[in-house]
Coordinates of C-alpha atoms in Angstrom, one line a residue:
X1 CA -4.1 14.9 -2.9
X2 CA -1.2 12.4 -3.2
X3 CA -1.6 11.9 -7.0
X4 CA 1.5 9.8 -7.3
X5 CA 0.2 7.3 -4.8
X6 CA -3.2 7.2 -6.6
X7 CA -1.5 6.4 -10.0
X8 CA 0.9 4.0 -8.3
X9 CA -1.9 1.9 -6.8
X10 CA -3.8 1.9 -10.1
X11 CA -0.6 0.6 -11.7
X12 CA -0.4 -2.1 -9.1
X13 CA -4.0 -3.1 -9.7
X14 CA -3.5 -3.3 -13.5
X15 CA -0.4 -5.4 -13.1
X16 CA -2.3 -7.7 -10.8
X17 CA -5.0 -8.0 -13.4
X18 CA -2.4 -9.0 -16.0
X19 CA -1.2 -11.7 -13.6
X20 CA -4.6 -13.2 -12.9
X21 CA -5.4 -13.3 -16.7
X22 CA -2.9 -16.2 -16.8
X23 CA -5.6 -18.5 -15.3
X24 CA -8.3 -18.0 -18.1
X25 CA -5.4 -18.2 -20.6
X26 CA -4.5 -21.6 -19.3
X27 CA -8.2 -22.7 -19.5
X28 CA -8.4 -21.5 -23.1
X29 CA -5.1 -23.4 -23.8
X30 CA -6.5 -26.6 -22.3
X31 CA -9.7 -26.3 -24.4
X32 CA -7.6 -25.1 -27.5
X33 CA -9.8 -22.1 -27.9
X34 CA -9.3 -19.1 -30.2
X35 CA -9.9 -16.6 -27.4
X36 CA -6.4 -17.4 -26.1
X37 CA -4.9 -14.7 -28.2
X38 CA -7.4 -12.1 -27.0
X39 CA -6.6 -12.9 -23.3
X40 CA -2.8 -12.9 -23.8
X41 CA -3.0 -9.6 -25.7
X42 CA -5.0 -8.0 -22.9
X43 CA -2.5 -9.3 -20.3
X44 CA 0.4 -7.9 -22.3
X45 CA -1.3 -4.5 -22.6
X46 CA -2.2 -4.5 -18.9
X47 CA 1.3 -5.4 -17.9
X48 CA 2.8 -2.6 -20.0
X49 CA 0.4 0.0 -18.7
X50 CA 0.8 -1.2 -15.1
X51 CA 4.6 -1.0 -15.2
X52 CA 4.5 2.4 -16.9
X53 CA 2.2 3.8 -14.2
X54 CA 4.2 2.4 -11.3
X55 CA 7.6 3.5 -12.7
X56 CA 6.6 7.1 -13.5
X57 CA 4.5 7.7 -10.4
X58 CA 6.5 6.0 -7.6
X59 CA 5.4 8.1 -4.6
X60 CA 7.6 9.8 -2.1
X61 CA 5.1 8.9 0.7
X62 CA 2.9 5.8 0.7
X63 CA 0.6 7.1 3.5
X64 CA -3.0 7.2 2.3
X65 CA -5.5 9.5 3.9
X66 CA -9.3 9.3 3.5
X67 CA -9.5 11.3 0.3
X68 CA -6.8 9.3 -1.5
X69 CA -8.3 6.1 -0.2
X70 CA -11.7 6.8 -1.8
X71 CA -10.1 8.0 -5.1
X72 CA -7.8 5.0 -5.3
X73 CA -10.6 2.5 -4.8
X74 CA -13.0 4.2 -7.3
X75 CA -10.4 4.7 -10.1
X76 CA -8.9 1.2 -9.6
X77 CA -12.3 -0.4 -10.1
X78 CA -13.0 1.6 -13.2
X79 CA -9.5 0.8 -14.6
X80 CA -9.9 -2.9 -13.7
X81 CA -13.3 -3.0 -15.5
X82 CA -12.0 -1.1 -18.6
X83 CA -9.1 -3.5 -19.0
X84 CA -11.0 -6.6 -18.0
X85 CA -13.6 -6.0 -20.8
X86 CA -10.9 -6.3 -23.5
X87 CA -10.8 -10.1 -23.8
X88 CA -14.5 -10.2 -24.5
X89 CA -14.3 -7.4 -27.1
X90 CA -11.0 -8.5 -28.8
X91 CA -12.2 -12.0 -29.2
X92 CA -15.5 -10.9 -30.8
X93 CA -17.6 -12.9 -28.4
X94 CA -19.1 -9.7 -27.2
X95 CA -18.8 -7.4 -30.3
X96 CA -19.7 -4.1 -28.5
X97 CA -17.2 -2.7 -26.1
X98 CA -20.0 -1.1 -24.1
X99 CA -21.6 -4.5 -23.7
X100 CA -18.2 -6.0 -22.7
X101 CA -17.7 -3.2 -20.2
X102 CA -21.2 -3.8 -18.7
X103 CA -20.5 -7.5 -18.4
X104 CA -17.1 -6.9 -16.8
X105 CA -18.4 -4.3 -14.3
X106 CA -21.2 -6.7 -13.5
X107 CA -18.6 -9.4 -12.8
X108 CA -16.2 -7.4 -10.7
X109 CA -19.1 -5.7 -8.7
X110 CA -20.5 -9.3 -8.2
X111 CA -23.8 -8.2 -9.7
X112 CA -24.4 -10.9 -12.2
X113 CA -26.5 -8.9 -14.6
X114 CA -25.7 -10.1 -18.1
X115 CA -26.2 -8.9 -21.7
X116 CA -25.6 -12.4 -23.1
X117 CA -28.5 -14.1 -24.8
X118 CA -26.8 -17.4 -25.3
X119 CA -24.2 -17.9 -22.6
X120 CA -23.6 -21.5 -23.6
X121 CA -22.1 -20.4 -26.9
X122 CA -19.2 -18.7 -25.1
X123 CA -15.7 -20.2 -24.9
X124 CA -14.5 -21.9 -21.7
X125 CA -11.7 -19.4 -21.3
X126 CA -14.0 -16.4 -21.3
X127 CA -16.6 -18.1 -19.2
X128 CA -13.9 -18.8 -16.6
X129 CA -12.7 -15.2 -16.7
X130 CA -16.3 -14.0 -16.4
X131 CA -16.9 -16.0 -13.2
X132 CA -13.3 -15.3 -11.9
X133 CA -14.1 -11.6 -11.9
X134 CA -16.8 -12.4 -9.3
X135 CA -14.2 -14.1 -7.0
X136 CA -11.7 -11.2 -7.3
X137 CA -14.4 -8.5 -6.8
X138 CA -16.1 -10.3 -3.9
X139 CA -13.5 -9.7 -1.3
X140 CA -12.2 -6.6 -3.0
X141 CA -9.2 -6.1 -5.3
X142 CA -7.5 -3.5 -3.1
X143 CA -7.8 -5.9 -0.1
X144 CA -6.0 -8.5 -2.3
X145 CA -3.3 -5.9 -3.2
X146 CA -2.7 -5.2 0.5
X147 CA -2.5 -8.9 1.2
X148 CA 0.2 -9.8 -1.4
X149 CA 2.2 -6.6 -2.2
X150 CA 4.8 -5.9 0.5
X151 CA 5.4 -2.3 -0.7
X152 CA 2.0 -1.2 0.2
X153 CA 1.9 0.6 3.6
X154 CA 0.3 -1.3 6.5
X155 CA -1.2 1.9 7.7
X156 CA -3.6 2.2 4.7
X157 CA -6.8 1.6 6.7
X158 CA -8.6 4.1 4.5
X159 CA -8.4 1.8 1.5
X160 CA -9.9 -1.1 3.5
X161 CA -12.7 1.1 4.8
X162 CA -13.4 2.5 1.3
X163 CA -13.7 -0.9 -0.3
X164 CA -15.2 -3.3 2.3
X165 CA -19.0 -3.2 2.4
X166 CA -20.9 -2.1 5.4
X167 CA -21.3 0.8 7.9
X168 CA -18.4 -0.1 10.2
X169 CA -15.1 -1.7 9.1
X170 CA -12.5 -2.7 11.7
X171 CA -9.2 -4.5 11.8
X172 CA -8.9 -8.1 12.8
X173 CA -5.1 -7.7 13.4
X174 CA -2.9 -4.7 14.2
X175 CA -1.5 -4.6 10.7
X176 CA -3.8 -4.1 7.8
X177 CA -1.8 -6.5 5.6
X178 CA -2.4 -9.3 8.2
X179 CA -6.1 -8.5 8.2
X180 CA -6.3 -8.7 4.4
X181 CA -4.4 -12.0 4.5
X182 CA -6.8 -13.5 7.1
X183 CA -9.8 -12.5 5.1
X184 CA -8.5 -14.0 1.8
X185 CA -7.4 -17.2 3.5
X186 CA -10.9 -17.7 4.9
X187 CA -12.4 -16.8 1.5
X188 CA -10.1 -19.2 -0.3
X189 CA -10.7 -22.1 2.1
X190 CA -14.5 -21.7 1.9
X191 CA -14.3 -21.6 -1.9
X192 CA -12.2 -24.8 -2.0
X193 CA -14.6 -26.6 0.3
X194 CA -17.6 -25.7 -1.9
X195 CA -15.7 -26.9 -5.0
X196 CA -15.1 -30.3 -3.3
X197 CA -18.7 -30.7 -2.3
X198 CA -19.9 -29.9 -5.8
X199 CA -17.5 -32.4 -7.2
X200 CA -18.8 -35.0 -4.8
X201 CA -22.3 -34.3 -6.1
X202 CA -21.3 -35.2 -9.7
X203 CA -20.8 -31.7 -11.0
X204 CA -18.0 -31.5 -13.6
X205 CA -14.8 -29.8 -12.5
X206 CA -15.1 -26.7 -14.8
X207 CA -18.7 -26.2 -13.7
X208 CA -17.8 -26.7 -10.0
X209 CA -15.0 -24.1 -10.1
X210 CA -17.0 -21.4 -11.9
X211 CA -20.1 -21.9 -9.8
X212 CA -18.0 -21.7 -6.6
X213 CA -16.5 -18.4 -7.9
X214 CA -20.0 -17.1 -8.5
X215 CA -21.2 -18.3 -5.0
X216 CA -18.1 -17.0 -3.1
X217 CA -18.3 -13.5 -4.7
X218 CA -22.1 -13.7 -4.4
X219 CA -22.1 -12.7 -8.1
X220 CA -24.2 -15.4 -9.9
X221 CA -22.9 -15.6 -13.4
X222 CA -24.0 -19.0 -14.7
X223 CA -22.8 -21.0 -17.6
X224 CA -26.1 -22.6 -18.5
X225 CA -29.2 -21.0 -20.0
X226 CA -31.3 -22.2 -17.0
X227 CA -28.7 -21.1 -14.4
X228 CA -28.7 -23.8 -11.7
X229 CA -32.1 -25.3 -12.5
X230 CA -30.6 -28.2 -14.5
X231 CA -28.4 -29.5 -11.7
X232 CA -29.5 -32.1 -9.1
X233 CA -31.3 -31.2 -5.9
X234 CA -28.1 -32.0 -3.9
X235 CA -26.1 -29.5 -5.9
X236 CA -28.8 -26.9 -5.5
X237 CA -28.8 -27.4 -1.7
X238 CA -25.0 -27.0 -1.6
X239 CA -25.0 -23.8 -3.6
X240 CA -28.0 -22.4 -1.7
X241 CA -26.3 -23.0 1.7
X242 CA -23.0 -21.6 0.6
X243 CA -24.7 -18.5 -0.7
X244 CA -26.0 -17.9 2.8
X245 CA -22.5 -18.6 4.3
X246 CA -20.8 -16.1 2.1
X247 CA -23.5 -13.5 3.1
X248 CA -22.3 -13.6 6.7
X249 CA -19.8 -11.1 8.1
X250 CA -16.3 -12.6 7.7
X251 CA -15.2 -11.2 11.0
X252 CA -17.5 -13.9 12.6
X253 CA -15.6 -16.7 10.8
X254 CA -12.3 -15.3 12.2
X255 CA -13.7 -15.3 15.7
X256 CA -14.8 -19.0 15.2
X257 CA -11.3 -19.7 13.9
X258 CA -9.6 -18.4 17.0
X259 CA -12.1 -20.3 19.2
X260 CA -14.3 -17.3 20.2
X261 CA -17.4 -19.0 18.8
X262 CA -19.6 -17.8 21.7
X263 CA -18.7 -14.2 20.8
X264 CA -19.5 -14.8 17.1
X265 CA -22.9 -16.3 17.8
X266 CA -23.9 -13.3 20.0
X267 CA -24.0 -11.2 16.9
X268 CA -27.4 -9.5 16.6
X269 CA -26.8 -8.9 12.9
X270 CA -26.3 -12.6 12.3
X271 CA -29.5 -13.6 14.1
X272 CA -31.5 -10.9 12.3
X273 CA -30.0 -12.2 9.0
X274 CA -31.1 -15.8 9.9
X275 CA -34.5 -14.6 10.9
X276 CA -35.0 -12.7 7.6
X277 CA -34.0 -15.8 5.6
X278 CA -36.2 -18.2 7.6
X279 CA -39.2 -15.8 7.6
X280 CA -38.9 -15.1 3.9
X281 CA -38.5 -18.8 3.0
X282 CA -41.5 -19.8 5.1
X283 CA -43.7 -17.1 3.6
X284 CA -42.7 -17.9 0.0
X285 CA -43.0 -21.6 0.5
X286 CA -46.6 -21.3 1.6
X287 CA -47.3 -18.9 -1.3
X288 CA -45.8 -21.1 -4.1
X289 CA -46.7 -24.5 -2.7
X290 CA -49.5 -25.1 -5.4
X291 CA -46.8 -24.6 -8.1
X292 CA -44.5 -27.4 -7.0
X293 CA -44.7 -31.1 -6.2
X294 CA -43.9 -32.0 -2.6
X295 CA -42.6 -30.3 0.5
X296 CA -38.9 -30.7 -0.3
X297 CA -39.1 -29.2 -3.8
X298 CA -41.1 -26.3 -2.5
X299 CA -38.8 -25.5 0.4
X300 CA -35.7 -26.0 -1.7
X301 CA -36.9 -23.7 -4.4
X302 CA -38.0 -21.0 -2.0
X303 CA -34.8 -21.2 0.1
X304 CA -32.6 -21.1 -2.9
X305 CA -34.2 -18.0 -4.3
X306 CA -34.3 -16.3 -0.9
X307 CA -30.6 -17.2 -0.4
X308 CA -29.7 -15.9 -3.9
X309 CA -31.6 -12.6 -3.6
X310 CA -30.8 -11.7 0.0
X311 CA -27.1 -12.4 -0.6
X312 CA -27.5 -10.6 -4.0
X313 CA -26.0 -13.6 -5.8
X314 CA -28.5 -13.9 -8.6
X315 CA -28.4 -17.7 -9.3
X316 CA -31.8 -19.1 -10.1
X317 CA -33.5 -22.5 -10.0
X318 CA -36.9 -21.2 -11.1
X319 CA -38.3 -18.2 -13.1
X320 CA -39.5 -16.3 -10.0
X321 CA -40.9 -13.7 -12.3
X322 CA -43.8 -16.2 -12.8
X323 CA -44.4 -16.5 -9.0
X324 CA -47.4 -14.9 -7.2
X325 CA -47.2 -11.2 -6.4
X326 CA -46.6 -11.8 -2.7
X327 CA -43.4 -13.9 -3.4
X328 CA -42.1 -11.3 -5.9
X329 CA -42.8 -8.6 -3.4
X330 CA -40.8 -10.4 -0.7
X331 CA -37.9 -10.9 -3.1
X332 CA -38.0 -7.2 -4.1
X333 CA -37.6 -6.2 -0.4
X334 CA -34.7 -8.6 0.0
X335 CA -33.0 -7.0 -2.9
X336 CA -32.8 -3.8 -0.9
X337 CA -31.8 -5.4 2.4
X338 CA -28.9 -7.5 1.2
X339 CA -26.5 -9.6 3.3
X340 CA -24.4 -8.8 6.4
X341 CA -21.8 -6.1 6.6
X342 CA -18.3 -7.4 6.0
X343 CA -19.6 -10.1 3.6
X344 CA -19.4 -10.4 -0.1
X345 CA -23.1 -9.6 -0.5
X346 CA -24.5 -6.3 -1.7
X347 CA -27.6 -4.2 -0.8
X348 CA -28.1 -1.8 2.1
X349 CA -26.7 -4.5 4.5
X350 CA -28.6 -6.0 7.5
X351 CA -26.6 -4.0 10.0
X352 CA -27.3 -0.7 8.4
X353 CA -31.0 -1.6 8.2
X354 CA -30.8 -2.6 11.9
X355 CA -29.2 0.7 12.7
X356 CA -31.7 2.8 10.8
X357 CA -34.6 1.0 12.5
X358 CA -33.0 1.5 15.9
X359 CA -32.7 5.3 15.1
X360 CA -36.3 5.5 14.1
X361 CA -37.3 3.7 17.3
X362 CA -35.2 6.1 19.4
X363 CA -36.6 9.2 17.8
X364 CA -40.2 7.9 18.2
X365 CA -39.4 7.4 21.9
X366 CA -38.1 10.9 22.2
X367 CA -41.3 12.3 20.7
X368 CA -43.2 10.8 23.6
X369 CA -40.5 11.4 26.2
X370 CA -38.4 14.5 25.2
X371 CA -36.1 14.2 28.2
X372 CA -35.2 10.5 27.6
X373 CA -31.6 9.6 26.7
X374 CA -31.6 7.3 23.7
X375 CA -28.7 4.9 23.4
X376 CA -28.2 2.9 20.3
X377 CA -25.9 -0.2 20.5
X378 CA -24.5 -2.5 17.8
X379 CA -23.0 -5.8 18.8
X380 CA -23.0 -4.7 22.4
X381 CA -21.1 -1.4 21.8
X382 CA -22.6 2.0 22.1
X383 CA -22.6 4.0 18.9
X384 CA -21.7 7.7 18.9
X385 CA -23.8 10.2 17.0
X386 CA -21.3 10.3 14.2
X387 CA -21.9 6.7 13.2
X388 CA -25.7 7.2 13.5
X389 CA -25.8 10.3 11.4
X390 CA -23.4 8.6 8.9
X391 CA -25.9 5.8 8.4
X392 CA -28.7 8.3 7.9
X393 CA -26.7 10.3 5.5
X394 CA -25.8 7.2 3.5
X395 CA -29.5 6.2 3.3
X396 CA -30.4 9.7 2.0
X397 CA -27.7 9.5 -0.7
X398 CA -28.8 5.9 -1.5
X399 CA -32.4 7.0 -2.1
X400 CA -31.4 10.1 -4.1
X401 CA -29.0 8.3 -6.4
X402 CA -31.5 5.4 -6.8
X403 CA -34.2 7.8 -7.8
X404 CA -32.0 9.6 -10.3
X405 CA -31.1 6.3 -11.8
X406 CA -34.7 5.2 -12.1
X407 CA -35.6 8.5 -13.8
X408 CA -32.8 8.2 -16.3
X409 CA -34.0 4.7 -17.2
X410 CA -37.5 6.0 -17.8
X411 CA -36.4 7.1 -21.3
X412 CA -36.4 3.4 -22.2
X413 CA -39.8 2.1 -23.4
X414 CA -39.9 -1.0 -21.2
X415 CA -42.4 0.0 -18.5
X416 CA -42.0 0.7 -14.8
X417 CA -41.6 -2.9 -13.7
X418 CA -38.7 -3.7 -15.9
X419 CA -36.9 -0.3 -15.4
X420 CA -37.5 -0.1 -11.7
X421 CA -36.4 -3.7 -11.1
X422 CA -33.3 -3.2 -13.4
X423 CA -32.1 -0.3 -11.4
X424 CA -32.9 -2.1 -8.1
X425 CA -31.0 -5.2 -9.3
X426 CA -28.0 -3.3 -10.5
X427 CA -27.7 -0.7 -7.7
X428 CA -28.0 -3.5 -5.1
X429 CA -25.7 -5.8 -7.1
X430 CA -28.4 -8.5 -7.4
X431 CA -28.4 -9.3 -11.1
X432 CA -31.8 -10.5 -12.3
X433 CA -34.9 -8.4 -11.9
X434 CA -38.4 -8.7 -13.1
X435 CA -40.1 -8.3 -16.5
X436 CA -37.7 -8.0 -19.4
X437 CA -34.7 -8.4 -17.1
X438 CA -36.0 -11.5 -15.2
X439 CA -34.0 -14.6 -14.5
X440 CA -34.9 -16.1 -17.9
X441 CA -33.9 -12.9 -19.8
X442 CA -31.0 -10.4 -20.1
X443 CA -30.1 -6.7 -20.2
X444 CA -29.4 -6.8 -23.9
X445 CA -32.6 -4.9 -24.6
X446 CA -31.2 -1.7 -23.1
X447 CA -29.5 1.0 -25.2
X448 CA -25.7 1.6 -24.8
X449 CA -26.4 4.8 -22.8
X450 CA -28.6 2.9 -20.4
X451 CA -26.0 0.2 -20.0
X452 CA -23.4 2.8 -19.0
X453 CA -25.9 4.2 -16.5
X454 CA -26.6 0.7 -15.1
X455 CA -22.8 0.1 -15.0
X456 CA -22.3 3.2 -12.9
X457 CA -25.2 2.0 -10.7
X458 CA -23.4 -1.3 -10.1
X459 CA -20.2 0.5 -9.2
X460 CA -22.0 2.9 -6.9
X461 CA -23.7 0.0 -5.2
X462 CA -20.6 -2.2 -4.8
X463 CA -18.4 0.7 -3.5
X464 CA -21.2 2.0 -1.3
X465 CA -21.5 5.4 -3.1
X466 CA -18.8 7.5 -1.5
X467 CA -15.6 6.5 -3.4
X468 CA -17.2 7.1 -6.8
X469 CA -19.0 10.2 -5.6
X470 CA -15.7 11.8 -4.4
X471 CA -14.1 11.2 -7.8
X472 CA -17.0 13.2 -9.4
X473 CA -16.7 16.2 -6.9
X474 CA -14.3 18.8 -8.3
X475 CA -13.1 19.9 -4.8
X476 CA -11.6 16.4 -4.3
X477 CA -9.0 17.3 -7.0
X478 CA -8.5 21.0 -6.3
X479 CA -7.7 20.8 -2.6
X480 CA -4.2 20.0 -1.5

């Protein structure tokens, strides 16, 4: 284990966090809010700790192997959340540090689950920081480090693999740093376009920026008690469509950028993703039609919630907890499926579901024809048995950890619907669930211990289990 490299990278992350805290500090300064001192104090502490770590642990070798990559990613996200919670706690706007940590983890993991009962009472500076954590966490903080820090080795593919969501992660360019830059440029441009479209629809600048951050990171922290419901139909359409766009594999945008659009549109995962959205929207529209006035409102409301849940964003234009059972059942299934691999969305990912279904189909065929040779392909490429068994192993771990999380929440007296949907929403980085954690409620009802459990569930879901799991395994630290 290259411990020096691990500490060095954590130091870089904390220094980066100190730098980005300048933005919410500027917002607090513009609005002349008292939270400014809390943000600046946090930035100073982060800068001091970051410099200390990078100075005392400068590594002799910057090469990162798989084990170091997983550990760096997991510990960096924990450190980022621990420091990022300080502005909420020091300002007194979230008096409990556990609650502040939950809110920050929810932000960085782009979950959108909140303990706030009155979000509109928060200062602009902290509302900005809260939503900005979505934008940072959406593409990945380690990816950002590789894009902007020259001293980080270009050979550290293991960091990219450990942080980017999905069963298969590849390089767009020969150098990892170039790949990271391309991803963030696409991400930044799409965010900027959404901000402009929201401004054109009459949304105030502050609202446009924070909602674009929440959409881009597929996080869903709102700044209004009714989330997006109070905004115009045009603004709801814009946010709904952009949620879907950010749920697409960013590799496809790169292919379109280099004029390989035909190759991008051949993606089976993309078309399965589109089919899921269209099918779910049609079914829910028919089911909720008696609750709304007119075709446009019904389809808009259904599409928005399907977009929000399948991309694990969590914005809402309606209290879907009041919808008929069929619609709620469809949304529950979408929570597990999630968006595309290589996007900012959470969940199992469409490609992994596709791979698991293909594996089941092959095994059923082998039962009938034992001598048949089953070949499984993804995006036209034949997958080896390692990738297939890896997806199956991940699914087993996913179910096991999810079950453990649900059992731990059973100590809370809120009933199966609330506890099951809370773990589902947090583990899949969705945000709102059903019952007491529905879109019109919050997670404030849970005990501090349950909030820590749900925070870990969010981290396990965002990092796709393995990085955090390796940190908890003793052999990771004992082996050289």
